[in-house]
């Protein structure tokens, strides 16, 4: 909301308060002022002058040489290039020595040999926002109304000495959407009286209105209208144009400007219809018919729905209530009689209509947030007065009023208020008198009975309905700065992470410690990003109803595409490679369309991409499966989770280099090299991906350790080399060995330390070197029993895997 | 032989041995010296064999002299040996000198994401104050995200949070505040409630340097009998001091949120200029870091806590904004781009 300081100062004494000082006070009271802008962008020494004569420049076709009376006591010769210059017009004249916005200084000059003593100005040259001027004023010289006194300083004429406060109003403060409402607030903050003109003159004439109004919907609780005739078609006076401009409203013509001006003054939107387009002189306010079509003022043909409210006559719709008028009832230069509407429409319906049609007018915003019912009639009277005074209009008959149900007897709401409860809830020691004073300054009427007060809140403050609302009014006007800092007086509670939260932090620390970077990516992705993995078929993603782009149109069902995207970005920016992880969610629908909240599956997702990078003692090499597996093993060890890796075939992973990670018979994750075809499709050169589900880790993690006593007797180690076929998984071989020796109770460790293929090994075979560790807690083992166990191990390996002992 | 003659000879041998010991230059020659002067075949050993020719009276005397000399040589030997070893070790170590300025054997570096870092810091502060951490679904119902937070359908304040809908009723939460209601429902009237809720939220904002369609929030909620607005101020002051330093202060400014009443914006002293005024704080010396207020009585009532009996406060802050302030990040998108050249700057946090 833009607020003119000058206009405001008519209603509250601001004499000793600069616009910036006022802005600071407002901000402290909760009306945040984003900026204070002087209307004067640097105009100095510009006055009103009359062009007395215009002659063609002898040497320049587009220039004219003008004789100008600017009240300086001499006739000035000024060269002008504007096409709309002509004798008799009054325009802003920048005299020699004047300043214009953009650090322009006017000097005596010669233009193609002709002396020019100043400059005739356009609106833009004066720093006016031409988007807010009537169309004919936007180009060429800024022609001022006839009779504007010659020599008048343009700064005061155009109210450039005004300042505009840009107030970031919170949506609850509909009362501040008008200068009068704003003045009440300022008066309360400054603890000063308001100085409104006593009453609006009632200029309605006697006799019935020629207009009949029928309300056929609850969406309109009150509808007042006044018919007027004999309106002169002319621009609005300069002072009104400037006030509208200061408040960010474009000047159109006198009638429209008056309706806007009154809206800014009272907060009540008005609308003007051409009375002669209304059939039977009857206005019907009703719900739109489904599919009904109305061409609105902007020339758009709108198809309406049943929940919209229209203003109609018995034959047709003539306007969209509270949102925009219809083209068929628009006033024009030939309009003889107008109907001015001042009504109260239901905010919800207006809001929905605007949203549906993509419209967001000033009127609509005020209806949405709620208007003051007590302003409906006053605003109409004020508009009538201005039309009579400025446009020479004559009222026909009296105002017509229609309403649904009874009009409320009083324009106030009664709220009970406990001053003790207020003190307690704020933790603030404030006296009854101070509280009463603050509420009274807002124009609330306070009746004090010990601790049970009654506060009458005027209808312009529909946001105040509860004790808590009054508490806020007291607090913000007393000053939030005066609220002390205290400590909670509550029972002591343990502040602890739960198991899941602890696990996540722990795993993050492990991963960071072994050289991975945590990333955070967006949950929105596209079916295209999920396509290479076949996710759109196996787990169709949940689409957004109105995505902002196709790239962010669905919720991700897998984390790999997010990480691949990051890898792609990094590789494209000359990063050799890296190891990254995310703790992220995927969103899995049971069925589409969605009928309930989807499963949000929380996972650790890890990706190794590109190369390790060169260092002094190590050559750069591509990351491989075992880098990833080592990291996963490290994480599992940190959590005390014992998992096995089982060969797995998934379409999007390398069929020979992927595994599921299994605890008992539960799959808790996968690991593998991205299938080269999929990587290619995703636009990454490849990489190793792993994921672990958070929930099963929480379930399987062990927190308890029971310490084993340290061995008292020396252990032994025997190394064996087994020859097996290449495809025998070493993991299974080791498992067989452990199992076979389990009964002996003395084999305490099995460790593979070499896998060899090549010279000396038969084709299709490999040699697996294994260290066997023997230990007994009670005694020193004999060579004999160790040899027996080695024999057992070798035999079992032979039976299970066809292994041969290499000598 | 008489005692005197032997003694003279013994002294001569000692002098010679000690003189030669001084000339020994390395441990190997030292071993030779030991054989020559102290071994079984040494001159001293030979001399000792002549002891038998002495009188019974002189024999022990000479034996004692002999021991003295042997002792003296032994001591001198040990000292010389220690000295030589020291010299030789020094030589060896000098030869082992390496270039200590070469880099160490590489251990891969990693880092936690700056947003996570900030979230964890904030969590630690509130855990220390006895809060617990809860989290909840990102896909929420209109009911929890809006209606139970005093934002009925078609409420104009819904404009403050432009929403991604999945269906008419399901949406991506626009704030972590629905967890206020879910927490109160879960606690079924028990007090005290002291929780914080970190999590991802979504709003229909075009991504630019300061806006993101997805970002994180940390919500806080305290409910009990007699919770005051001054407690809110005190709690946030404690928080600000813990996060930004002991000289911090908070400033409350009236504001509006549909689910709190009274509502406030909370500023802290600008972390860049310590309050002197700079570009970051637009010259005010203060920066806004969170929104807060007393839980709206309607929200309490709708969540099963009688607003006549219980009161509470709630607050919400943006870790991205705090990360940007703390680390001087000028563009929020950098934090979602995950460029390793950016992330690797956080190995030290
Ligand atoms: Zn600053």
PDB file of N, CA and C in Angstrom, chain A residues 468-514:
ATOM      1  N   UNK A 468      -6.922 -12.173  22.654  1.00  0.00           N
ATOM      2  CA  UNK A 468      -5.543 -12.197  22.144  1.00  0.00           C
ATOM      3  C   UNK A 468      -5.295 -11.063  21.151  1.00  0.00           C
ATOM      4  N   UNK A 469      -6.344 -10.719  20.368  1.00  0.00           N
ATOM      5  CA  UNK A 469      -6.191  -9.631  19.402  1.00  0.00           C
ATOM      6  C   UNK A 469      -6.000  -8.301  20.132  1.00  0.00           C
ATOM      7  N   UNK A 470      -6.746  -8.130  21.226  1.00  0.00           N
ATOM      8  CA  UNK A 470      -6.591  -6.901  22.007  1.00  0.00           C
ATOM      9  C   UNK A 470      -5.224  -6.866  22.687  1.00  0.00           C
ATOM     10  N   UNK A 471      -4.771  -8.042  23.131  1.00  0.00           N
ATOM     11  CA  UNK A 471      -3.446  -8.119  23.760  1.00  0.00           C
ATOM     12  C   UNK A 471      -2.390  -7.634  22.766  1.00  0.00           C
ATOM     13  N   UNK A 472      -2.544  -8.069  21.512  1.00  0.00           N
ATOM     14  CA  UNK A 472      -1.569  -7.636  20.513  1.00  0.00           C
ATOM     15  C   UNK A 472      -1.626  -6.125  20.298  1.00  0.00           C
ATOM     16  N   UNK A 473      -2.833  -5.575  20.259  1.00  0.00           N
ATOM     17  CA  UNK A 473      -2.955  -4.126  20.083  1.00  0.00           C
ATOM     18  C   UNK A 473      -2.247  -3.393  21.221  1.00  0.00           C
ATOM     19  N   UNK A 474      -2.481  -3.878  22.454  1.00  0.00           N
ATOM     20  CA  UNK A 474      -1.845  -3.263  23.616  1.00  0.00           C
ATOM     21  C   UNK A 474      -0.320  -3.370  23.482  1.00  0.00           C
ATOM     22  N   UNK A 475       0.153  -4.571  23.149  1.00  0.00           N
ATOM     23  CA  UNK A 475       1.606  -4.810  23.124  1.00  0.00           C
ATOM     24  C   UNK A 475       2.285  -3.972  22.055  1.00  0.00           C
ATOM     25  N   UNK A 476       1.682  -3.931  20.862  1.00  0.00           N
ATOM     26  CA  UNK A 476       2.408  -3.258  19.782  1.00  0.00           C
ATOM     27  C   UNK A 476       2.396  -1.735  19.967  1.00  0.00           C
ATOM     28  N   UNK A 477       1.314  -1.215  20.569  1.00  0.00           N
ATOM     29  CA  UNK A 477       1.294   0.229  20.766  1.00  0.00           C
ATOM     30  C   UNK A 477       2.041   0.637  22.042  1.00  0.00           C
ATOM     31  N   UNK A 478       2.137  -0.282  22.995  1.00  0.00           N
ATOM     32  CA  UNK A 478       2.972   0.005  24.166  1.00  0.00           C
ATOM     33  C   UNK A 478       4.440  -0.124  23.783  1.00  0.00           C
ATOM     34  N   UNK A 479       4.690  -0.940  22.793  1.00  0.00           N
ATOM     35  CA  UNK A 479       6.059  -1.125  22.302  1.00  0.00           C
ATOM     36  C   UNK A 479       6.585  -2.501  22.646  1.00  0.00           C
ATOM     37  N   UNK A 480       6.837  -3.329  21.623  1.00  0.00           N
ATOM     38  CA  UNK A 480       7.409  -4.655  21.866  1.00  0.00           C
ATOM     39  C   UNK A 480       8.763  -4.524  22.583  1.00  0.00           C
ATOM     40  N   UNK A 481       9.446  -3.402  22.357  1.00  0.00           N
ATOM     41  CA  UNK A 481      10.744  -3.215  23.011  1.00  0.00           C
ATOM     42  C   UNK A 481      10.614  -3.233  24.523  1.00  0.00           C
ATOM     43  N   UNK A 482       9.421  -2.907  25.017  1.00  0.00           N
ATOM     44  CA  UNK A 482       9.245  -2.836  26.471  1.00  0.00           C
ATOM     45  C   UNK A 482       8.934  -4.183  27.099  1.00  0.00           C
ATOM     46  N   UNK A 483       8.739  -5.217  26.257  1.00  0.00           N
ATOM     47  CA  UNK A 483       8.506  -6.545  26.816  1.00  0.00           C
ATOM     48  C   UNK A 483       9.845  -7.079  27.332  1.00  0.00           C
ATOM     49  N   UNK A 484       9.896  -7.533  28.592  1.00  0.00           N
ATOM     50  CA  UNK A 484      11.186  -8.001  29.124  1.00  0.00           C
ATOM     51  C   UNK A 484      11.540  -9.391  28.593  1.00  0.00           C
ATOM     52  N   UNK A 485      12.778  -9.803  28.842  1.00  0.00           N
ATOM     53  CA  UNK A 485      13.208 -11.176  28.547  1.00  0.00           C
ATOM     54  C   UNK A 485      13.130 -11.976  29.824  1.00  0.00           C
ATOM     55  N   UNK A 486      12.401 -13.086  29.779  1.00  0.00           N
ATOM     56  CA  UNK A 486      12.335 -13.944  30.968  1.00  0.00           C
ATOM     57  C   UNK A 486      12.647 -15.373  30.546  1.00  0.00           C
ATOM     58  N   UNK A 487      12.874 -16.225  31.539  1.00  0.00           N
ATOM     59  CA  UNK A 487      13.131 -17.629  31.234  1.00  0.00           C
ATOM     60  C   UNK A 487      11.908 -18.461  31.514  1.00  0.00           C
ATOM     61  N   UNK A 488      11.728 -19.463  30.678  1.00  0.00           N
ATOM     62  CA  UNK A 488      10.611 -20.383  30.858  1.00  0.00           C
ATOM     63  C   UNK A 488      10.678 -20.998  32.248  1.00  0.00           C
ATOM     64  N   UNK A 489       9.539 -21.043  32.917  1.00  0.00           N
ATOM     65  CA  UNK A 489       9.486 -21.729  34.201  1.00  0.00           C
ATOM     66  C   UNK A 489       8.724 -23.024  33.957  1.00  0.00           C
ATOM     67  N   UNK A 490       9.469 -24.052  33.536  1.00  0.00           N
ATOM     68  CA  UNK A 490       8.836 -25.321  33.169  1.00  0.00           C
ATOM     69  C   UNK A 490       9.624 -26.457  33.796  1.00  0.00           C
ATOM     70  N   UNK A 491       8.989 -27.632  33.928  1.00  0.00           N
ATOM     71  CA  UNK A 491       9.740 -28.793  34.403  1.00  0.00           C
ATOM     72  C   UNK A 491      10.927 -29.058  33.475  1.00  0.00           C
ATOM     73  N   UNK A 492      11.992 -29.632  34.035  1.00  0.00           N
ATOM     74  CA  UNK A 492      13.173 -29.950  33.226  1.00  0.00           C
ATOM     75  C   UNK A 492      12.858 -31.127  32.309  1.00  0.00           C
ATOM     76  N   UNK A 493      13.258 -31.013  31.062  1.00  0.00           N
ATOM     77  CA  UNK A 493      13.024 -32.097  30.104  1.00  0.00           C
ATOM     78  C   UNK A 493      14.354 -32.468  29.480  1.00  0.00           C
ATOM     79  N   UNK A 494      14.555 -33.762  29.190  1.00  0.00           N
ATOM     80  CA  UNK A 494      15.821 -34.136  28.560  1.00  0.00           C
ATOM     81  C   UNK A 494      15.810 -33.708  27.104  1.00  0.00           C
ATOM     82  N   UNK A 495      16.844 -33.062  26.655  1.00  0.00           N
ATOM     83  CA  UNK A 495      16.935 -32.705  25.244  1.00  0.00           C
ATOM     84  C   UNK A 495      17.804 -33.730  24.544  1.00  0.00           C
ATOM     85  N   UNK A 496      17.172 -34.659  23.869  1.00  0.00           N
ATOM     86  CA  UNK A 496      17.936 -35.744  23.234  1.00  0.00           C
ATOM     87  C   UNK A 496      17.410 -36.032  21.847  1.00  0.00           C
ATOM     88  N   UNK A 497      18.331 -36.399  20.965  1.00  0.00           N
ATOM     89  CA  UNK A 497      17.887 -36.912  19.676  1.00  0.00           C
ATOM     90  C   UNK A 497      17.334 -38.311  19.884  1.00  0.00           C
ATOM     91  N   UNK A 498      16.345 -38.688  19.084  1.00  0.00           N
ATOM     92  CA  UNK A 498      15.875 -40.067  19.160  1.00  0.00           C
ATOM     93  C   UNK A 498      16.805 -40.950  18.315  1.00  0.00           C
ATOM     94  N   UNK A 499      16.544 -42.253  18.340  1.00  0.00           N
ATOM     95  CA  UNK A 499      17.456 -43.199  17.700  1.00  0.00           C
ATOM     96  C   UNK A 499      17.698 -42.901  16.237  1.00  0.00           C
ATOM     97  N   UNK A 500      16.627 -42.574  15.534  1.00  0.00           N
ATOM     98  CA  UNK A 500      16.755 -42.304  14.112  1.00  0.00           C
ATOM     99  C   UNK A 500      17.594 -41.058  13.878  1.00  0.00           C
ATOM    100  N   UNK A 501      17.298 -40.018  14.646  1.00  0.00           N
ATOM    101  CA  UNK A 501      18.033 -38.767  14.463  1.00  0.00           C
ATOM    102  C   UNK A 501      19.512 -38.959  14.787  1.00  0.00           C
ATOM    103  N   UNK A 502      19.792 -39.748  15.843  1.00  0.00           N
ATOM    104  CA  UNK A 502      21.175 -39.981  16.215  1.00  0.00           C
ATOM    105  C   UNK A 502      21.902 -40.754  15.121  1.00  0.00           C
ATOM    106  N   UNK A 503      21.203 -41.756  14.585  1.00  0.00           N
ATOM    107  CA  UNK A 503      21.803 -42.589  13.535  1.00  0.00           C
ATOM    108  C   UNK A 503      22.160 -41.740  12.312  1.00  0.00           C
ATOM    109  N   UNK A 504      21.242 -40.871  11.927  1.00  0.00           N
ATOM    110  CA  UNK A 504      21.496 -40.059  10.735  1.00  0.00           C
ATOM    111  C   UNK A 504      22.724 -39.176  10.942  1.00  0.00           C
ATOM    112  N   UNK A 505      22.801 -38.540  12.093  1.00  0.00           N
ATOM    113  CA  UNK A 505      23.949 -37.663  12.344  1.00  0.00           C
ATOM    114  C   UNK A 505      25.242 -38.470  12.371  1.00  0.00           C
ATOM    115  N   UNK A 506      25.163 -39.671  12.966  1.00  0.00           N
ATOM    116  CA  UNK A 506      26.351 -40.516  13.085  1.00  0.00           C
ATOM    117  C   UNK A 506      26.842 -40.958  11.706  1.00  0.00           C
ATOM    118  N   UNK A 507      25.906 -41.402  10.879  1.00  0.00           N
ATOM    119  CA  UNK A 507      26.293 -41.865   9.544  1.00  0.00           C
ATOM    120  C   UNK A 507      26.874 -40.709   8.729  1.00  0.00           C
ATOM    121  N   UNK A 508      26.258 -39.532   8.860  1.00  0.00           N
ATOM    122  CA  UNK A 508      26.790 -38.370   8.149  1.00  0.00           C
ATOM    123  C   UNK A 508      28.235 -38.120   8.565  1.00  0.00           C
ATOM    124  N   UNK A 509      28.495 -38.192   9.862  1.00  0.00           N
ATOM    125  CA  UNK A 509      29.849 -37.941  10.339  1.00  0.00           C
ATOM    126  C   UNK A 509      30.826 -38.979   9.801  1.00  0.00           C
ATOM    127  N   UNK A 510      30.393 -40.247   9.771  1.00  0.00           N
ATOM    128  CA  UNK A 510      31.266 -41.290   9.237  1.00  0.00           C
ATOM    129  C   UNK A 510      31.584 -40.992   7.772  1.00  0.00           C
ATOM    130  N   UNK A 511      30.552 -40.698   7.004  1.00  0.00           N
ATOM    131  CA  UNK A 511      30.756 -40.488   5.569  1.00  0.00           C
ATOM    132  C   UNK A 511      31.636 -39.275   5.305  1.00  0.00           C
ATOM    133  N   UNK A 512      31.403 -38.208   6.042  1.00  0.00           N
ATOM    134  CA  UNK A 512      32.243 -37.024   5.875  1.00  0.00           C
ATOM    135  C   UNK A 512      33.681 -37.370   6.267  1.00  0.00           C
ATOM    136  N   UNK A 513      33.821 -38.175   7.328  1.00  0.00           N
ATOM    137  CA  UNK A 513      35.152 -38.539   7.812  1.00  0.00           C
ATOM    138  C   UNK A 513      35.943 -39.378   6.822  1.00  0.00           C
ATOM    139  N   UNK A 514      35.239 -40.137   5.986  1.00  0.00           N
ATOM    140  CA  UNK A 514      35.986 -40.955   5.016  1.00  0.00           C
ATOM    141  C   UNK A 514      35.993 -40.317   3.634  1.00  0.00           C
TER     142      UNK A 514
END
